[in-house]
PDB file of C-alpha atoms in Angstrom:
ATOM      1  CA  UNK N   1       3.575 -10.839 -19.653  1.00 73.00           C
ATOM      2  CA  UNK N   2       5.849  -8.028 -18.313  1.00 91.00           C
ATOM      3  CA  UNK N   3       7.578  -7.339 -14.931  1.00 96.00           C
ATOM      4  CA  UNK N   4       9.569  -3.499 -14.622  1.00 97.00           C
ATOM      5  CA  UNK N   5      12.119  -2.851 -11.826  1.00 98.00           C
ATOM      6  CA  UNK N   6      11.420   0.725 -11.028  1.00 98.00           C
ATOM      7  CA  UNK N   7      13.594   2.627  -8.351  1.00 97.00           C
ATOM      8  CA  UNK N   8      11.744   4.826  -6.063  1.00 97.00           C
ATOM      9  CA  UNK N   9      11.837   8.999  -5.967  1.00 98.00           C
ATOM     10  CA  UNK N  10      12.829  10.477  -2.411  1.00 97.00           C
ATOM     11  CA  UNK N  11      10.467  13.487  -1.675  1.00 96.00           C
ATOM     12  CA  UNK N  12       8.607  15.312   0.906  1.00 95.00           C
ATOM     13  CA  UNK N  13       5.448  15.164   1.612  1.00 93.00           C
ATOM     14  CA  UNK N  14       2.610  16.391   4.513  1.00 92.00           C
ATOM     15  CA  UNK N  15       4.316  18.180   7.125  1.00 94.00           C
ATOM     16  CA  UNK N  16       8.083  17.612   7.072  1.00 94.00           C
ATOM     17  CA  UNK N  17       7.223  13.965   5.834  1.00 93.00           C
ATOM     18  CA  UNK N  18      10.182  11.972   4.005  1.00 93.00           C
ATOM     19  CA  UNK N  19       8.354   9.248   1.804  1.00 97.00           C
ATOM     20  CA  UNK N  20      10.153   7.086  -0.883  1.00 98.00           C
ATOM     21  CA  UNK N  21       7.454   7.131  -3.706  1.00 98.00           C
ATOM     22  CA  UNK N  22       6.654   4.617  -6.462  1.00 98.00           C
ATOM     23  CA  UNK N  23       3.362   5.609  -7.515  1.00 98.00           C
ATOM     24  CA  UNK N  24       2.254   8.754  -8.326  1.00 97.00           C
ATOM     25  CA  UNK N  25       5.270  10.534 -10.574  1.00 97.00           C
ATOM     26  CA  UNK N  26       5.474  12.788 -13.560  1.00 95.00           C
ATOM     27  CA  UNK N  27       6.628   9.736 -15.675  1.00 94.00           C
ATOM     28  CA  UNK N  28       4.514   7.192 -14.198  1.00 97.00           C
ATOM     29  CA  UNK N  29       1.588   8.309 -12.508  1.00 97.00           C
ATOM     30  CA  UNK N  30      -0.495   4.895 -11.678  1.00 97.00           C
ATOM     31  CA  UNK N  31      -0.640   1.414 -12.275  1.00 98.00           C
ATOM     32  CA  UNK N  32      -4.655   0.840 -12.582  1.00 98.00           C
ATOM     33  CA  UNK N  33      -5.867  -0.140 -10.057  1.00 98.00           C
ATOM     34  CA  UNK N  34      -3.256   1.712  -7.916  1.00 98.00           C
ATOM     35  CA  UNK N  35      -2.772   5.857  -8.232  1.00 98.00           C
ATOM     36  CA  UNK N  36       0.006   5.903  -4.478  1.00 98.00           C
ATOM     37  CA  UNK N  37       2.365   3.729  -3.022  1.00 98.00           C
ATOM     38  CA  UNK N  38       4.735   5.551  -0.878  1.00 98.00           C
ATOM     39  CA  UNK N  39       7.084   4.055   1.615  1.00 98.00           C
ATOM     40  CA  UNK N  40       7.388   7.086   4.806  1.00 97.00           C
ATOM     41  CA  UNK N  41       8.773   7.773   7.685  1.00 96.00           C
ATOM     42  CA  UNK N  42       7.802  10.636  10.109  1.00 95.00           C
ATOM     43  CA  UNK N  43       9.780  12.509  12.973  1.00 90.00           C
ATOM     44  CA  UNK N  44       8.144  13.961  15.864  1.00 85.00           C
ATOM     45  CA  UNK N  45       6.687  16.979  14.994  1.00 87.00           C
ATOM     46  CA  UNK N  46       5.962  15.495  11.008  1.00 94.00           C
ATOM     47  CA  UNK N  47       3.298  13.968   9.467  1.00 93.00           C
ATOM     48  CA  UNK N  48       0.430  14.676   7.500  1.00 95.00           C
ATOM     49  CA  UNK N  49      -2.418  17.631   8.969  1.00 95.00           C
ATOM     50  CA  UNK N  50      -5.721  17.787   8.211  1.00 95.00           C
ATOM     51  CA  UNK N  51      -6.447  17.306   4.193  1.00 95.00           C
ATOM     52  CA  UNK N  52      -8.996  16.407   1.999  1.00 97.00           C
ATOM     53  CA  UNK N  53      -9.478  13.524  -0.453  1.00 97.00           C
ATOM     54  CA  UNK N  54     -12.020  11.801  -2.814  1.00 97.00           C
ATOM     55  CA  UNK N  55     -12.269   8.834  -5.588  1.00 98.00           C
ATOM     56  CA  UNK N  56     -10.279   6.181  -3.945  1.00 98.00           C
ATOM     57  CA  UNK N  57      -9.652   3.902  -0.707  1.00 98.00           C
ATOM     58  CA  UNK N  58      -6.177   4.063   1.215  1.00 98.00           C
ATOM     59  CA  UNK N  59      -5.070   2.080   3.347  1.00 98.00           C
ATOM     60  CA  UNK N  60      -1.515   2.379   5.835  1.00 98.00           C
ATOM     61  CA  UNK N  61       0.319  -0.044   7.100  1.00 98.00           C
ATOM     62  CA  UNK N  62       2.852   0.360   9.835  1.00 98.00           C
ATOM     63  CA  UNK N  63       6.034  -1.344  10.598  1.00 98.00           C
ATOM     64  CA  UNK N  64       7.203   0.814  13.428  1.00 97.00           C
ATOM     65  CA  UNK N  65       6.098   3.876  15.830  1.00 97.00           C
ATOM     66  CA  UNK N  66       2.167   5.095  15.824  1.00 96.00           C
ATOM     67  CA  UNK N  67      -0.256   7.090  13.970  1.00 96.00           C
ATOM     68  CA  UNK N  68      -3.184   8.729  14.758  1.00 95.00           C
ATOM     69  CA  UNK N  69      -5.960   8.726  12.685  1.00 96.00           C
ATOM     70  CA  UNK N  70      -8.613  11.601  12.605  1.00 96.00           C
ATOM     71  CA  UNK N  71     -11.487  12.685  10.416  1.00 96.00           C
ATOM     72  CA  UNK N  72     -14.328  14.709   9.802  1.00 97.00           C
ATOM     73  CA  UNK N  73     -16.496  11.773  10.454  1.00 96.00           C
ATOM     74  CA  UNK N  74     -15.537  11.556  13.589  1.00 97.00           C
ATOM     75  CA  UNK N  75     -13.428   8.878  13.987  1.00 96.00           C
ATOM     76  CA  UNK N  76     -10.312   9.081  16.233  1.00 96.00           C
ATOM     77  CA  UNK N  77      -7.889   6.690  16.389  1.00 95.00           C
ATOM     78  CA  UNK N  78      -4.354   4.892  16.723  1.00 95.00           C
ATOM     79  CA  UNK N  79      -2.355   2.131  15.031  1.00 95.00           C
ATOM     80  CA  UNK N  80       0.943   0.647  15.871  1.00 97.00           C
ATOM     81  CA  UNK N  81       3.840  -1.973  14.246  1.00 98.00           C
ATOM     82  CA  UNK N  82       1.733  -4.227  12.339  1.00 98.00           C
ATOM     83  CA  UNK N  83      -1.862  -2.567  12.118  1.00 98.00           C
ATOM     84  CA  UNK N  84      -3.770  -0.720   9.596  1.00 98.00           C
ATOM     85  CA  UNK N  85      -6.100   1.576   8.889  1.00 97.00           C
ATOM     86  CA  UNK N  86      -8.394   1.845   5.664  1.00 97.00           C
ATOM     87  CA  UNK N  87     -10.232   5.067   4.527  1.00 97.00           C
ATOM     88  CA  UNK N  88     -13.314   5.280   1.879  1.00 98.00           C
ATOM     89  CA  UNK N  89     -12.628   8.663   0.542  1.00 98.00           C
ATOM     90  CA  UNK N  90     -15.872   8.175  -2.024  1.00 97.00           C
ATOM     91  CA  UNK N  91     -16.957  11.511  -2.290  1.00 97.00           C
ATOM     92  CA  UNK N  92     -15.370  13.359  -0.201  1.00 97.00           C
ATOM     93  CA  UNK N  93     -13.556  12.886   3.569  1.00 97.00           C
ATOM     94  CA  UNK N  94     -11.101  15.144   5.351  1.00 97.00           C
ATOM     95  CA  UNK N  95      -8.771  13.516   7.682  1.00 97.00           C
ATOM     96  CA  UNK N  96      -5.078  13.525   8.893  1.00 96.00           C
ATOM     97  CA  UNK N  97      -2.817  11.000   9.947  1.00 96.00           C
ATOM     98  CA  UNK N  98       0.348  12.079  12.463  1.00 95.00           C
ATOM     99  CA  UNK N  99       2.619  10.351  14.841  1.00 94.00           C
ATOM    100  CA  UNK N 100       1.524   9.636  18.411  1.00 92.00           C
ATOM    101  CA  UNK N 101       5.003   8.981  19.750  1.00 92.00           C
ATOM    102  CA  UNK N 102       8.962  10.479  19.796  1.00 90.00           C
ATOM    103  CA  UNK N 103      10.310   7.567  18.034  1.00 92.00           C
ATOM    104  CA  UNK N 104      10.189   6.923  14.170  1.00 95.00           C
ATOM    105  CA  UNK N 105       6.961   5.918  12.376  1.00 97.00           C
ATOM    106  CA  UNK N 106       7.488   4.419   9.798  1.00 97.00           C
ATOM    107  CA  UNK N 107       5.429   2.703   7.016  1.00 98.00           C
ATOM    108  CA  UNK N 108       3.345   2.162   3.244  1.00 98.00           C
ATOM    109  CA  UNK N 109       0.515   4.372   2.420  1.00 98.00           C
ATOM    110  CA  UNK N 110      -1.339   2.408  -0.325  1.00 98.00           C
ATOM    111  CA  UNK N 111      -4.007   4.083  -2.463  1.00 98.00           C
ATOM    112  CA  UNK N 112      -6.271   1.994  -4.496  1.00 98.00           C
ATOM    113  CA  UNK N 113      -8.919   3.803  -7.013  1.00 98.00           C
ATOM    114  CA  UNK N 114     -12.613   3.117  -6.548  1.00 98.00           C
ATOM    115  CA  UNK N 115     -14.778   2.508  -9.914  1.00 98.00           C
ATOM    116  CA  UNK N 116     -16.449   4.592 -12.010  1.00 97.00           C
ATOM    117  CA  UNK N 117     -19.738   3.468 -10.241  1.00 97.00           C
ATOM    118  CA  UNK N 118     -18.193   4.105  -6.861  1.00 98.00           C
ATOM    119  CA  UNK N 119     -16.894   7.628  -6.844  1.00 97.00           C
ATOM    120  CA  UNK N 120     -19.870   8.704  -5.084  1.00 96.00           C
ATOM    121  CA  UNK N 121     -20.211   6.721  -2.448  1.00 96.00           C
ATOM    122  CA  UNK N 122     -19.613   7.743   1.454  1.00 97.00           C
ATOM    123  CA  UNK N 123     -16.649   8.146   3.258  1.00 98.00           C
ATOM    124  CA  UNK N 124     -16.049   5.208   5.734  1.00 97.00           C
ATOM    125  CA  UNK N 125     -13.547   4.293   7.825  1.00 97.00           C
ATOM    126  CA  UNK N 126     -11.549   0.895   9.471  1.00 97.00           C
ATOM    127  CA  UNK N 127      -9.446   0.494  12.294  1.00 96.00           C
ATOM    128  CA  UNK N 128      -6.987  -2.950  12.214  1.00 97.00           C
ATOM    129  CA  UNK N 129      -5.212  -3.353  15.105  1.00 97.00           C
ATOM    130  CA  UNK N 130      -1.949  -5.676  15.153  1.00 98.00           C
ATOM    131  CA  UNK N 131      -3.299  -8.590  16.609  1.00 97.00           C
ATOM    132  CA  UNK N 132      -6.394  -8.658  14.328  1.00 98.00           C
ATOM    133  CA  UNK N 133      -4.041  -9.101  11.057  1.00 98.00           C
ATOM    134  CA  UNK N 134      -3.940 -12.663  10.204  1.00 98.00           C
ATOM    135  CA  UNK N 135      -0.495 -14.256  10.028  1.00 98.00           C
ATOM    136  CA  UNK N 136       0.375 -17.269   8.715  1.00 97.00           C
ATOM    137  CA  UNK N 137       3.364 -19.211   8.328  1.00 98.00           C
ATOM    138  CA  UNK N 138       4.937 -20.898   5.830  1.00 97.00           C
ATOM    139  CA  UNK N 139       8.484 -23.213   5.218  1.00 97.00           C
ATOM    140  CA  UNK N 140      11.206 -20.377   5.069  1.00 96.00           C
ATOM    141  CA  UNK N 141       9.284 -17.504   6.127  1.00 98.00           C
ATOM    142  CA  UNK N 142       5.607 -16.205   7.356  1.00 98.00           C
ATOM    143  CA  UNK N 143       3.133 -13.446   5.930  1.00 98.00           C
ATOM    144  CA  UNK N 144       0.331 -10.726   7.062  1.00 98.00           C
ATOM    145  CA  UNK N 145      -2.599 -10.933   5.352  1.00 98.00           C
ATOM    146  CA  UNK N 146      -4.088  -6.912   4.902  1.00 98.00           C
ATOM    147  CA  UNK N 147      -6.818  -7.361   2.533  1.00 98.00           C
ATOM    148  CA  UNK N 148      -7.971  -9.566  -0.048  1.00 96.00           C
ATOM    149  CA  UNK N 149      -8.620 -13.740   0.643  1.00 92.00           C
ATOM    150  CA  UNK N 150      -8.193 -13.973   4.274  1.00 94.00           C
ATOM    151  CA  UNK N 151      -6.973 -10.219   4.799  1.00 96.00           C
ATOM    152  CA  UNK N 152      -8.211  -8.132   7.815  1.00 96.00           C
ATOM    153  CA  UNK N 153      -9.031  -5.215   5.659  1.00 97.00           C
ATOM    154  CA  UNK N 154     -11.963  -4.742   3.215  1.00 95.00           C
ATOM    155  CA  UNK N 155     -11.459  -2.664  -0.119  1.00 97.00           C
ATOM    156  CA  UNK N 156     -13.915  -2.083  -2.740  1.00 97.00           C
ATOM    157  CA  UNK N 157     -11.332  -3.270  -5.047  1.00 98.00           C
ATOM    158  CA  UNK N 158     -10.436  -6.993  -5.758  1.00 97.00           C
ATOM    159  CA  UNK N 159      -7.043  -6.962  -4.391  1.00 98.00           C
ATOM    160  CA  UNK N 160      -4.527  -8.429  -2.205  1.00 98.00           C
ATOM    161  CA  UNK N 161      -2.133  -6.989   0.184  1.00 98.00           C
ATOM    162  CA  UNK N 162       0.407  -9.135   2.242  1.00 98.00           C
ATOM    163  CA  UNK N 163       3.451  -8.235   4.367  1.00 98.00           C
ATOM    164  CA  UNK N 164       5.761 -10.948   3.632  1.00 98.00           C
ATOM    165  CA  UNK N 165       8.806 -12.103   5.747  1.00 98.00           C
ATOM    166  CA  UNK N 166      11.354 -14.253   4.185  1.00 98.00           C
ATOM    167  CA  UNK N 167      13.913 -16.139   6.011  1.00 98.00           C
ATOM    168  CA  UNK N 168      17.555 -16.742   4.299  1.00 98.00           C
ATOM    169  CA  UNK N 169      17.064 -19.004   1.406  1.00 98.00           C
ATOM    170  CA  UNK N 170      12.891 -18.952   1.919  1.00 98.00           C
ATOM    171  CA  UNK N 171      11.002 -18.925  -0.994  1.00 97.00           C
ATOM    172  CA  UNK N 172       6.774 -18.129  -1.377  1.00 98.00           C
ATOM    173  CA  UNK N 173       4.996 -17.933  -4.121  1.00 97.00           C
ATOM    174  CA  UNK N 174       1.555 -15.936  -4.785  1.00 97.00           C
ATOM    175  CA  UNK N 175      -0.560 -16.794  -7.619  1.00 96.00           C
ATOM    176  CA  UNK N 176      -3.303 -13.848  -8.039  1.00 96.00           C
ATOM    177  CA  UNK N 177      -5.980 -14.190 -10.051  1.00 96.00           C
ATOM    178  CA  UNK N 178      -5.767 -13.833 -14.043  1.00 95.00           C
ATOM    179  CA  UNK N 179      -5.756 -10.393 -15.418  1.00 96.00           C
ATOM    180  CA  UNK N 180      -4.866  -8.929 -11.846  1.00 98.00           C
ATOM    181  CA  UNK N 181      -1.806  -6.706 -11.721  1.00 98.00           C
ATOM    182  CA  UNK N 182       0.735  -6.640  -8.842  1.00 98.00           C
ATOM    183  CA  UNK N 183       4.063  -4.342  -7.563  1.00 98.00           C
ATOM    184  CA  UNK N 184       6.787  -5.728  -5.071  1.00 98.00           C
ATOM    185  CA  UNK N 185       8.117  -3.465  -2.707  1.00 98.00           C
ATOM    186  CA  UNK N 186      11.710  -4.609  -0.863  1.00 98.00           C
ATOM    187  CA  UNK N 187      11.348  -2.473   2.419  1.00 98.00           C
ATOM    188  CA  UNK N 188      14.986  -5.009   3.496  1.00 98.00           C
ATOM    189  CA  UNK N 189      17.026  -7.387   2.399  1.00 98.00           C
ATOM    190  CA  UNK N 190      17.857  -9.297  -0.630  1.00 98.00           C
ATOM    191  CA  UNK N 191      15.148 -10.871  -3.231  1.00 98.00           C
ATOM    192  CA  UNK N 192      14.178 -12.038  -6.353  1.00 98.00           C
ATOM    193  CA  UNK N 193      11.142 -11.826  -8.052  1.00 98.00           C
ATOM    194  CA  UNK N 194      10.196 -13.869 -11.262  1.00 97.00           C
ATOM    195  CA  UNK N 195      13.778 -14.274 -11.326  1.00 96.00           C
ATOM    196  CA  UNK N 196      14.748 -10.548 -11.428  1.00 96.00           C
ATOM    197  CA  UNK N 197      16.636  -9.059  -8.212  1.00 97.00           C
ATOM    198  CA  UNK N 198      14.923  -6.650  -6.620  1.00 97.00           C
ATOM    199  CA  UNK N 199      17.327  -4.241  -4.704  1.00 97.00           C
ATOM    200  CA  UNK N 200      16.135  -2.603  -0.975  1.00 98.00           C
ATOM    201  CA  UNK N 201      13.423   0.578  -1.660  1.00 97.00           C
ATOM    202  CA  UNK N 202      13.200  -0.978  -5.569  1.00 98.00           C
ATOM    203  CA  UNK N 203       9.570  -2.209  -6.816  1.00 98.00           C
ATOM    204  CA  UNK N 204       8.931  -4.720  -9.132  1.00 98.00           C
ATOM    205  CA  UNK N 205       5.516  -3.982 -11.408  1.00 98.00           C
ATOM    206  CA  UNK N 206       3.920  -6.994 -12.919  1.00 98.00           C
ATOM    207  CA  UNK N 207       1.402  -7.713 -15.365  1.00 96.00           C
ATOM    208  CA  UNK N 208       0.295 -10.751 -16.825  1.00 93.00           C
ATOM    209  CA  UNK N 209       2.273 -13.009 -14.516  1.00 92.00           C
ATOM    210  CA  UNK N 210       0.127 -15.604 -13.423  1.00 89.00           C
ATOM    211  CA  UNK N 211       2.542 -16.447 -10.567  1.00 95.00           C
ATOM    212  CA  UNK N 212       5.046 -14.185  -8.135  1.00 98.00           C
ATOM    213  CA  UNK N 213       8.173 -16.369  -7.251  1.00 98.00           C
ATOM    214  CA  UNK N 214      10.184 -14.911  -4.467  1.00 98.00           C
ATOM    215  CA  UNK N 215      13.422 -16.074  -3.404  1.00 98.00           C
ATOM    216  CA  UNK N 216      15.316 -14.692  -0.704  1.00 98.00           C
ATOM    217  CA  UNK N 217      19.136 -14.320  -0.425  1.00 97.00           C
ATOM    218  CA  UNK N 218      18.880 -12.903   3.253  1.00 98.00           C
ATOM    219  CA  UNK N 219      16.472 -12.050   5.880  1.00 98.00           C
ATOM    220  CA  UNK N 220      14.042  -9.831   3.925  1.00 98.00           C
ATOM    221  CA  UNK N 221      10.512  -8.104   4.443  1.00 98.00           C
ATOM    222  CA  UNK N 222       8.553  -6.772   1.229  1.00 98.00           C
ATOM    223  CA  UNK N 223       5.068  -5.807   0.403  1.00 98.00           C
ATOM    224  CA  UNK N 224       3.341  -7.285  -2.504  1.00 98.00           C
ATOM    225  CA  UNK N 225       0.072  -6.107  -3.344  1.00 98.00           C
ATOM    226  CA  UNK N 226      -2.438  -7.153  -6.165  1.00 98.00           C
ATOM    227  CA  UNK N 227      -5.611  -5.618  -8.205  1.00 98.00           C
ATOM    228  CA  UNK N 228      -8.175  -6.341 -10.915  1.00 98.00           C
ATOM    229  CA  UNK N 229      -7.815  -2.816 -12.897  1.00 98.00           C
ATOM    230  CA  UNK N 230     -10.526  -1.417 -13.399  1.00 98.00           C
ATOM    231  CA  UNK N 231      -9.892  -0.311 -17.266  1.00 97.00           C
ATOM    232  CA  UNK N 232     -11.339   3.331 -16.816  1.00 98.00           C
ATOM    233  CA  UNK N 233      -9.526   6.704 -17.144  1.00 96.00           C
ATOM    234  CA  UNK N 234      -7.803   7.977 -13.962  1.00 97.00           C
ATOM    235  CA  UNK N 235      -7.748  11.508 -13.461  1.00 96.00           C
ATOM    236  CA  UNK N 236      -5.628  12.399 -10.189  1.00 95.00           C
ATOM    237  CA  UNK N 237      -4.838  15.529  -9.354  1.00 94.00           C
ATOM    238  CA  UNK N 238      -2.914  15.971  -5.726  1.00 92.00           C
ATOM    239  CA  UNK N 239      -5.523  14.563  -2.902  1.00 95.00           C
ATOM    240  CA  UNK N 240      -8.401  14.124  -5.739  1.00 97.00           C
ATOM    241  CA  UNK N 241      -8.778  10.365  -7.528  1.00 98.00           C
ATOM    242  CA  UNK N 242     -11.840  11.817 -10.091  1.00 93.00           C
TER     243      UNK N 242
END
């Protein structure tokens, strides 16, 4: 049983991009099942052109602005606050993802490797609007369910993904599954995690924790996602999960 507070690494990414980056870095380059977690925001005029990619799913999640989605499979489209979009890389897609308005977009990009057995398989793509991502409340707070058990978003992946909101004083608790491992993001606010505070931009990286206790000082928002690993050797280089 282990839980690391890890402080993310400014950087630029894409096309003028500013991203606060957990996952991948020199020192710590993934935390199996997930090889990217990257908090960004994007000006007008940033973002991320066309690029190609293989080996793994993404998915992005916004909390403000719009994105536009395009591919070489032909899909074209736009999420706002709330939505999310999920891409099969498999073996191979080229895509890029840049802002459709003036005003700050801002959100997590969230790359999740695909098995061994799955490397190969073809490129697909979802569209989750806003008001298609379940919400549910709770006493002292209310989350978005992405993906996993009663999530909007498939994965290939056993995994979970909510956007949870935590009043002043709220408290939630997620039990994954045994043998799953999970990170914490605090996009704002004030929380605890397994008893450990967790400062604004900071992740928390479990494993072995059969339970995640938050507890929030303050209004807060944070992202806490959760994976089987899948126990194989990651090689990722840049855009390529191999």
């Amino acid at each position: 049983m282990s839980i690391e507070i890890r402080h993310a690494t400014v950087m630029a990414e894409g096309a003028g991009a500013r991203v606060k980056r957990h996952l991948p870095l020199p020192t710590f380059m993934n935390f199996d099942p997930f090889v990217m977690f990257d908090h960004f925001e994007l000006g007008a005029g940033t973002g991320f052109p066309e690029h190609p990619h293989r080996g793994f799913e993404a998915i992005t999640y916004l909390f403000s602005g719009e994105i536009e989605h395009r591919d070489n499979l032909g899909n074209v489209s736009t999420v706002g606050p709330g939505g999310a979009q999920r891409f099969t890389a498999g073996s191979g897609i080229v895509h890029s993802e840049m802002p459709s308005v003036e005003e700050t977009t801002s959100g997590i990009q969230l790359w999740v490797n695909l098995p061994r057995r799955l490397k190969a398989s073809e490129p697909a793509y979802e569209e989750a609007p806003a008001e298609t991502v379940p919400e549910v409340a709770f006493d002292g707070g209310r989350e978005r369910r992405i993906a996993g058990e009663g999530g909007r978003v498939s994965l290939k992946t056993d995994a979970l993904y909510r956007h949870v909101m935590l009043d002043a004083g709220g408290r939630h608790a997620i039990e994954p599954p045994a043998g799953w491992r999970a990170i914490v993001y605090l996009k704002d606010g004030a929380v605890r995690v397994n008893g450990q505070t967790l400062a604004v931009a900071q992740a928390a990286f479990l494993e072995g924790e059969a339970r995640i206790e938050l507890e929030a000082s303050e209004g807060s928002e944070l992202m806490v996602v959760a994976g089987h690993p899948h126990g194989e050797p990651i090689r990722q280089r840049g855009p390529y999960v191999d």
